């Protein structure tokens, strides 16, 4: 597969992938592509958008109008439909909905996506976040189990471990499998890959250490 992300997207669609995150992708009968929230399949009363730039606003706020700091959280608002004329527009819209996820997948397929484990990420922290290095394995397992579940947390497929020799055991095995639709549905979904701990989890680690103190492993 080409490292060109747009061409990679074409190949994924041709291979039968029809979803990414909460978005279902369909070829339109009028040409181009039709996007909508997976929970809106079958509805015909959706607000129509025809440019990929509309995805920027749709991705930024939830149903209550609140800012979405984590674009891969399962809280994308419903009630819209997007018709896009071609593959280039589709790729641009998906980059707004799920920034960098297509690029990460293309890199992973070429074995060019570096995986950084939790301990390594926390080991690089300094200043007010240096305290995160003190998190225990027990605290880390509990924190990940609270923050990262696909149901209510994040729809990414996790590639990292707590340390090279220590797997995450506080999430179900499916959370680490690329071919699993993290929404639990039957549609074949492009995996959104989490190859390194995000800033939100680092901030949570600081909160955990500060509130609980360092406990024995």
PDB file of N, CA, C and O in Angstrom, residues 121-172:
ATOM      1  N   UNK A 121       7.126   7.613  28.449  1.00  0.00           N
ATOM      2  CA  UNK A 121       6.513   8.940  28.319  1.00  0.00           C
ATOM      3  C   UNK A 121       6.610   9.715  29.627  1.00  0.00           C
ATOM      4  O   UNK A 121       6.992  10.892  29.640  1.00  0.00           O
ATOM      5  N   UNK A 122       6.279   9.066  30.733  1.00  0.00           N
ATOM      6  CA  UNK A 122       6.330   9.751  32.023  1.00  0.00           C
ATOM      7  C   UNK A 122       7.770  10.071  32.420  1.00  0.00           C
ATOM      8  O   UNK A 122       8.027  11.075  33.090  1.00  0.00           O
ATOM      9  N   UNK A 123       8.695   9.248  31.990  1.00  0.00           N
ATOM     10  CA  UNK A 123      10.099   9.503  32.299  1.00  0.00           C
ATOM     11  C   UNK A 123      10.643  10.758  31.650  1.00  0.00           C
ATOM     12  O   UNK A 123      11.673  11.288  32.090  1.00  0.00           O
ATOM     13  N   UNK A 124       9.973  11.249  30.620  1.00  0.00           N
ATOM     14  CA  UNK A 124      10.402  12.473  29.938  1.00  0.00           C
ATOM     15  C   UNK A 124       9.793  13.728  30.541  1.00  0.00           C
ATOM     16  O   UNK A 124      10.147  14.845  30.138  1.00  0.00           O
ATOM     17  N   UNK A 125       8.876  13.559  31.475  1.00  0.00           N
ATOM     18  CA  UNK A 125       8.164  14.724  32.007  1.00  0.00           C
ATOM     19  C   UNK A 125       9.065  15.547  32.928  1.00  0.00           C
ATOM     20  O   UNK A 125       9.932  15.016  33.621  1.00  0.00           O
ATOM     21  N   UNK A 126       8.814  16.840  32.923  1.00  0.00           N
ATOM     22  CA  UNK A 126       9.581  17.758  33.778  1.00  0.00           C
ATOM     23  C   UNK A 126       8.641  18.793  34.378  1.00  0.00           C
ATOM     24  O   UNK A 126       7.444  18.823  34.091  1.00  0.00           O
ATOM     25  N   UNK A 127       9.169  19.650  35.210  1.00  0.00           N
ATOM     26  CA  UNK A 127       8.363  20.701  35.819  1.00  0.00           C
ATOM     27  C   UNK A 127       7.242  20.120  36.660  1.00  0.00           C
ATOM     28  O   UNK A 127       7.437  19.169  37.412  1.00  0.00           O
ATOM     29  N   UNK A 128       6.055  20.685  36.510  1.00  0.00           N
ATOM     30  CA  UNK A 128       4.926  20.257  37.333  1.00  0.00           C
ATOM     31  C   UNK A 128       4.496  18.820  37.051  1.00  0.00           C
ATOM     32  O   UNK A 128       3.794  18.211  37.855  1.00  0.00           O
ATOM     33  N   UNK A 129       4.927  18.260  35.912  1.00  0.00           N
ATOM     34  CA  UNK A 129       4.545  16.893  35.569  1.00  0.00           C
ATOM     35  C   UNK A 129       5.614  15.859  35.916  1.00  0.00           C
ATOM     36  O   UNK A 129       5.401  14.658  35.712  1.00  0.00           O
ATOM     37  N   UNK A 130       6.726  16.300  36.458  1.00  0.00           N
ATOM     38  CA  UNK A 130       7.785  15.358  36.835  1.00  0.00           C
ATOM     39  C   UNK A 130       7.302  14.362  37.886  1.00  0.00           C
ATOM     40  O   UNK A 130       7.785  13.223  37.945  1.00  0.00           O
ATOM     41  N   UNK A 131       6.340  14.759  38.689  1.00  0.00           N
ATOM     42  CA  UNK A 131       5.819  13.902  39.748  1.00  0.00           C
ATOM     43  C   UNK A 131       5.149  12.646  39.184  1.00  0.00           C
ATOM     44  O   UNK A 131       5.018  11.633  39.887  1.00  0.00           O
ATOM     45  N   UNK A 132       4.749  12.669  37.914  1.00  0.00           N
ATOM     46  CA  UNK A 132       4.083  11.508  37.327  1.00  0.00           C
ATOM     47  C   UNK A 132       4.998  10.285  37.285  1.00  0.00           C
ATOM     48  O   UNK A 132       4.512   9.148  37.185  1.00  0.00           O
ATOM     49  N   UNK A 133       6.308  10.500  37.365  1.00  0.00           N
ATOM     50  CA  UNK A 133       7.250   9.374  37.374  1.00  0.00           C
ATOM     51  C   UNK A 133       7.051   8.492  38.601  1.00  0.00           C
ATOM     52  O   UNK A 133       7.488   7.335  38.616  1.00  0.00           O
ATOM     53  N   UNK A 134       6.387   9.018  39.611  1.00  0.00           N
ATOM     54  CA  UNK A 134       6.199   8.276  40.858  1.00  0.00           C
ATOM     55  C   UNK A 134       4.968   7.379  40.846  1.00  0.00           C
ATOM     56  O   UNK A 134       4.719   6.660  41.817  1.00  0.00           O
ATOM     57  N   UNK A 135       4.189   7.403  39.788  1.00  0.00           N
ATOM     58  CA  UNK A 135       2.970   6.590  39.774  1.00  0.00           C
ATOM     59  C   UNK A 135       3.343   5.110  39.874  1.00  0.00           C
ATOM     60  O   UNK A 135       4.303   4.642  39.255  1.00  0.00           O
ATOM     61  N   UNK A 136       2.617   4.369  40.664  1.00  0.00           N
ATOM     62  CA  UNK A 136       2.894   2.948  40.834  1.00  0.00           C
ATOM     63  C   UNK A 136       2.195   2.143  39.744  1.00  0.00           C
ATOM     64  O   UNK A 136       1.294   2.646  39.055  1.00  0.00           O
ATOM     65  N   UNK A 137       2.590   0.894  39.598  1.00  0.00           N
ATOM     66  CA  UNK A 137       1.932   0.039  38.622  1.00  0.00           C
ATOM     67  C   UNK A 137       0.450  -0.121  38.950  1.00  0.00           C
ATOM     68  O   UNK A 137      -0.405  -0.111  38.058  1.00  0.00           O
ATOM     69  N   UNK A 138       0.144  -0.261  40.218  1.00  0.00           N
ATOM     70  CA  UNK A 138      -1.255  -0.391  40.635  1.00  0.00           C
ATOM     71  C   UNK A 138      -2.051   0.847  40.267  1.00  0.00           C
ATOM     72  O   UNK A 138      -3.166   0.751  39.726  1.00  0.00           O
ATOM     73  N   UNK A 139      -1.504   2.001  40.560  1.00  0.00           N
ATOM     74  CA  UNK A 139      -2.179   3.252  40.233  1.00  0.00           C
ATOM     75  C   UNK A 139      -2.340   3.410  38.720  1.00  0.00           C
ATOM     76  O   UNK A 139      -3.379   3.860  38.234  1.00  0.00           O
ATOM     77  N   UNK A 140      -1.306   3.040  37.969  1.00  0.00           N
ATOM     78  CA  UNK A 140      -1.355   3.167  36.512  1.00  0.00           C
ATOM     79  C   UNK A 140      -2.434   2.267  35.918  1.00  0.00           C
ATOM     80  O   UNK A 140      -3.203   2.693  35.038  1.00  0.00           O
ATOM     81  N   UNK A 141      -2.514   1.032  36.401  1.00  0.00           N
ATOM     82  CA  UNK A 141      -3.537   0.122  35.895  1.00  0.00           C
ATOM     83  C   UNK A 141      -4.936   0.687  36.145  1.00  0.00           C
ATOM     84  O   UNK A 141      -5.796   0.696  35.249  1.00  0.00           O
ATOM     85  N   UNK A 142      -5.171   1.162  37.360  1.00  0.00           N
ATOM     86  CA  UNK A 142      -6.485   1.699  37.701  1.00  0.00           C
ATOM     87  C   UNK A 142      -6.798   2.950  36.888  1.00  0.00           C
ATOM     88  O   UNK A 142      -7.929   3.129  36.407  1.00  0.00           O
ATOM     89  N   UNK A 143      -5.820   3.815  36.719  1.00  0.00           N
ATOM     90  CA  UNK A 143      -6.005   5.046  35.959  1.00  0.00           C
ATOM     91  C   UNK A 143      -6.370   4.745  34.510  1.00  0.00           C
ATOM     92  O   UNK A 143      -7.315   5.320  33.947  1.00  0.00           O
ATOM     93  N   UNK A 144      -5.649   3.843  33.883  1.00  0.00           N
ATOM     94  CA  UNK A 144      -5.908   3.492  32.486  1.00  0.00           C
ATOM     95  C   UNK A 144      -7.295   2.870  32.346  1.00  0.00           C
ATOM     96  O   UNK A 144      -8.036   3.170  31.411  1.00  0.00           O
ATOM     97  N   UNK A 145      -7.656   2.019  33.288  1.00  0.00           N
ATOM     98  CA  UNK A 145      -8.980   1.406  33.263  1.00  0.00           C
ATOM     99  C   UNK A 145     -10.099   2.408  33.397  1.00  0.00           C
ATOM    100  O   UNK A 145     -11.213   2.194  32.894  1.00  0.00           O
ATOM    101  N   UNK A 146      -9.822   3.521  34.054  1.00  0.00           N
ATOM    102  CA  UNK A 146     -10.830   4.572  34.234  1.00  0.00           C
ATOM    103  C   UNK A 146     -10.907   5.518  33.047  1.00  0.00           C
ATOM    104  O   UNK A 146     -12.006   5.910  32.618  1.00  0.00           O
ATOM    105  N   UNK A 147      -9.754   5.892  32.485  1.00  0.00           N
ATOM    106  CA  UNK A 147      -9.696   6.948  31.473  1.00  0.00           C
ATOM    107  C   UNK A 147      -9.873   6.426  30.047  1.00  0.00           C
ATOM    108  O   UNK A 147     -10.485   7.101  29.212  1.00  0.00           O
ATOM    109  N   UNK A 148      -9.378   5.241  29.742  1.00  0.00           N
ATOM    110  CA  UNK A 148      -9.214   4.814  28.358  1.00  0.00           C
ATOM    111  C   UNK A 148     -10.260   3.856  27.784  1.00  0.00           C
ATOM    112  O   UNK A 148     -10.140   3.491  26.605  1.00  0.00           O
ATOM    113  N   UNK A 149     -11.265   3.390  28.512  1.00  0.00           N
ATOM    114  CA  UNK A 149     -12.221   2.455  27.902  1.00  0.00           C
ATOM    115  C   UNK A 149     -12.906   3.055  26.680  1.00  0.00           C
ATOM    116  O   UNK A 149     -13.161   4.263  26.635  1.00  0.00           O
ATOM    117  N   UNK A 150     -13.199   2.212  25.721  1.00  0.00           N
ATOM    118  CA  UNK A 150     -13.886   2.707  24.519  1.00  0.00           C
ATOM    119  C   UNK A 150     -15.272   3.230  24.857  1.00  0.00           C
ATOM    120  O   UNK A 150     -15.744   4.196  24.248  1.00  0.00           O
ATOM    121  N   UNK A 151     -15.938   2.618  25.808  1.00  0.00           N
ATOM    122  CA  UNK A 151     -17.254   3.083  26.238  1.00  0.00           C
ATOM    123  C   UNK A 151     -17.092   4.261  27.183  1.00  0.00           C
ATOM    124  O   UNK A 151     -16.790   4.092  28.355  1.00  0.00           O
ATOM    125  N   UNK A 152     -17.256   5.461  26.656  1.00  0.00           N
ATOM    126  CA  UNK A 152     -17.196   6.659  27.485  1.00  0.00           C
ATOM    127  C   UNK A 152     -15.828   7.280  27.637  1.00  0.00           C
ATOM    128  O   UNK A 152     -15.701   8.350  28.237  1.00  0.00           O
ATOM    129  N   UNK A 153     -14.795   6.634  27.113  1.00  0.00           N
ATOM    130  CA  UNK A 153     -13.443   7.172  27.264  1.00  0.00           C
ATOM    131  C   UNK A 153     -12.849   7.597  25.942  1.00  0.00           C
ATOM    132  O   UNK A 153     -12.923   8.753  25.545  1.00  0.00           O
ATOM    133  N   UNK A 154     -12.256   6.636  25.226  1.00  0.00           N
ATOM    134  CA  UNK A 154     -11.562   6.944  23.976  1.00  0.00           C
ATOM    135  C   UNK A 154     -11.699   5.748  23.045  1.00  0.00           C
ATOM    136  O   UNK A 154     -11.606   4.593  23.478  1.00  0.00           O
ATOM    137  N   UNK A 155     -11.899   6.013  21.755  1.00  0.00           N
ATOM    138  CA  UNK A 155     -12.124   4.958  20.779  1.00  0.00           C
ATOM    139  C   UNK A 155     -10.844   4.461  20.111  1.00  0.00           C
ATOM    140  O   UNK A 155     -10.894   3.634  19.197  1.00  0.00           O
ATOM    141  N   UNK A 156      -9.703   4.924  20.570  1.00  0.00           N
ATOM    142  CA  UNK A 156      -8.453   4.454  19.976  1.00  0.00           C
ATOM    143  C   UNK A 156      -8.146   3.019  20.397  1.00  0.00           C
ATOM    144  O   UNK A 156      -8.528   2.564  21.479  1.00  0.00           O
ATOM    145  N   UNK A 157      -7.410   2.340  19.536  1.00  0.00           N
ATOM    146  CA  UNK A 157      -6.854   1.028  19.830  1.00  0.00           C
ATOM    147  C   UNK A 157      -5.461   1.226  20.412  1.00  0.00           C
ATOM    148  O   UNK A 157      -4.602   1.847  19.782  1.00  0.00           O
ATOM    149  N   UNK A 158      -5.227   0.737  21.610  1.00  0.00           N
ATOM    150  CA  UNK A 158      -3.970   1.002  22.311  1.00  0.00           C
ATOM    151  C   UNK A 158      -2.871   0.049  21.853  1.00  0.00           C
ATOM    152  O   UNK A 158      -3.069  -1.176  21.810  1.00  0.00           O
ATOM    153  N   UNK A 159      -1.704   0.607  21.542  1.00  0.00           N
ATOM    154  CA  UNK A 159      -0.537  -0.181  21.153  1.00  0.00           C
ATOM    155  C   UNK A 159       0.517  -0.237  22.253  1.00  0.00           C
ATOM    156  O   UNK A 159       1.345  -1.149  22.271  1.00  0.00           O
ATOM    157  N   UNK A 160       0.518   0.732  23.167  1.00  0.00           N
ATOM    158  CA  UNK A 160       1.560   0.804  24.186  1.00  0.00           C
ATOM    159  C   UNK A 160       1.210  -0.060  25.394  1.00  0.00           C
ATOM    160  O   UNK A 160       0.085  -0.508  25.570  1.00  0.00           O
ATOM    161  N   UNK A 161       2.215  -0.269  26.229  1.00  0.00           N
ATOM    162  CA  UNK A 161       2.077  -0.996  27.486  1.00  0.00           C
ATOM    163  C   UNK A 161       2.500  -0.063  28.615  1.00  0.00           C
ATOM    164  O   UNK A 161       2.986   1.050  28.355  1.00  0.00           O
ATOM    165  N   UNK A 162       2.330  -0.476  29.848  1.00  0.00           N
ATOM    166  CA  UNK A 162       2.815   0.345  30.960  1.00  0.00           C
ATOM    167  C   UNK A 162       4.339   0.410  30.906  1.00  0.00           C
ATOM    168  O   UNK A 162       4.945   1.474  31.048  1.00  0.00           O
ATOM    169  N   UNK A 163       4.965  -0.708  30.672  1.00  0.00           N
ATOM    170  CA  UNK A 163       6.399  -0.830  30.428  1.00  0.00           C
ATOM    171  C   UNK A 163       6.567  -1.992  29.458  1.00  0.00           C
ATOM    172  O   UNK A 163       5.639  -2.799  29.295  1.00  0.00           O
ATOM    173  N   UNK A 164       7.707  -2.115  28.795  1.00  0.00           N
ATOM    174  CA  UNK A 164       7.856  -3.210  27.823  1.00  0.00           C
ATOM    175  C   UNK A 164       7.493  -4.581  28.384  1.00  0.00           C
ATOM    176  O   UNK A 164       6.951  -5.427  27.670  1.00  0.00           O
ATOM    177  N   UNK A 165       7.769  -4.771  29.679  1.00  0.00           N
ATOM    178  CA  UNK A 165       7.503  -6.073  30.297  1.00  0.00           C
ATOM    179  C   UNK A 165       6.172  -6.126  31.038  1.00  0.00           C
ATOM    180  O   UNK A 165       5.835  -7.161  31.640  1.00  0.00           O
ATOM    181  N   UNK A 166       5.387  -5.044  30.999  1.00  0.00           N
ATOM    182  CA  UNK A 166       4.158  -4.984  31.787  1.00  0.00           C
ATOM    183  C   UNK A 166       2.987  -4.522  30.918  1.00  0.00           C
ATOM    184  O   UNK A 166       2.893  -3.355  30.533  1.00  0.00           O
ATOM    185  N   UNK A 167       2.078  -5.459  30.645  1.00  0.00           N
ATOM    186  CA  UNK A 167       0.905  -5.146  29.830  1.00  0.00           C
ATOM    187  C   UNK A 167      -0.158  -4.434  30.650  1.00  0.00           C
ATOM    188  O   UNK A 167      -0.190  -4.508  31.879  1.00  0.00           O
ATOM    189  N   UNK A 168      -1.054  -3.751  29.949  1.00  0.00           N
ATOM    190  CA  UNK A 168      -2.227  -3.167  30.593  1.00  0.00           C
ATOM    191  C   UNK A 168      -3.246  -4.279  30.793  1.00  0.00           C
ATOM    192  O   UNK A 168      -3.660  -4.947  29.843  1.00  0.00           O
ATOM    193  N   UNK A 169      -3.658  -4.479  32.038  1.00  0.00           N
ATOM    194  CA  UNK A 169      -4.594  -5.554  32.359  1.00  0.00           C
ATOM    195  C   UNK A 169      -5.948  -5.039  32.839  1.00  0.00           C
ATOM    196  O   UNK A 169      -6.828  -5.839  33.174  1.00  0.00           O
ATOM    197  N   UNK A 170      -6.124  -3.730  32.862  1.00  0.00           N
ATOM    198  CA  UNK A 170      -7.366  -3.142  33.368  1.00  0.00           C
ATOM    199  C   UNK A 170      -8.354  -2.809  32.258  1.00  0.00           C
ATOM    200  O   UNK A 170      -9.384  -2.178  32.504  1.00  0.00           O
ATOM    201  N   UNK A 171      -8.059  -3.238  31.031  1.00  0.00           N
ATOM    202  CA  UNK A 171      -8.965  -3.068  29.898  1.00  0.00           C
ATOM    203  C   UNK A 171      -9.136  -4.419  29.208  1.00  0.00           C
ATOM    204  O   UNK A 171      -8.246  -5.272  29.264  1.00  0.00           O
ATOM    205  N   UNK A 172     -10.258  -4.625  28.517  1.00  0.00           N
ATOM    206  CA  UNK A 172     -10.472  -5.917  27.842  1.00  0.00           C
ATOM    207  C   UNK A 172      -9.484  -6.113  26.699  1.00  0.00           C
ATOM    208  O   UNK A 172      -8.993  -5.139  26.114  1.00  0.00           O
TER     209      UNK A 172
END
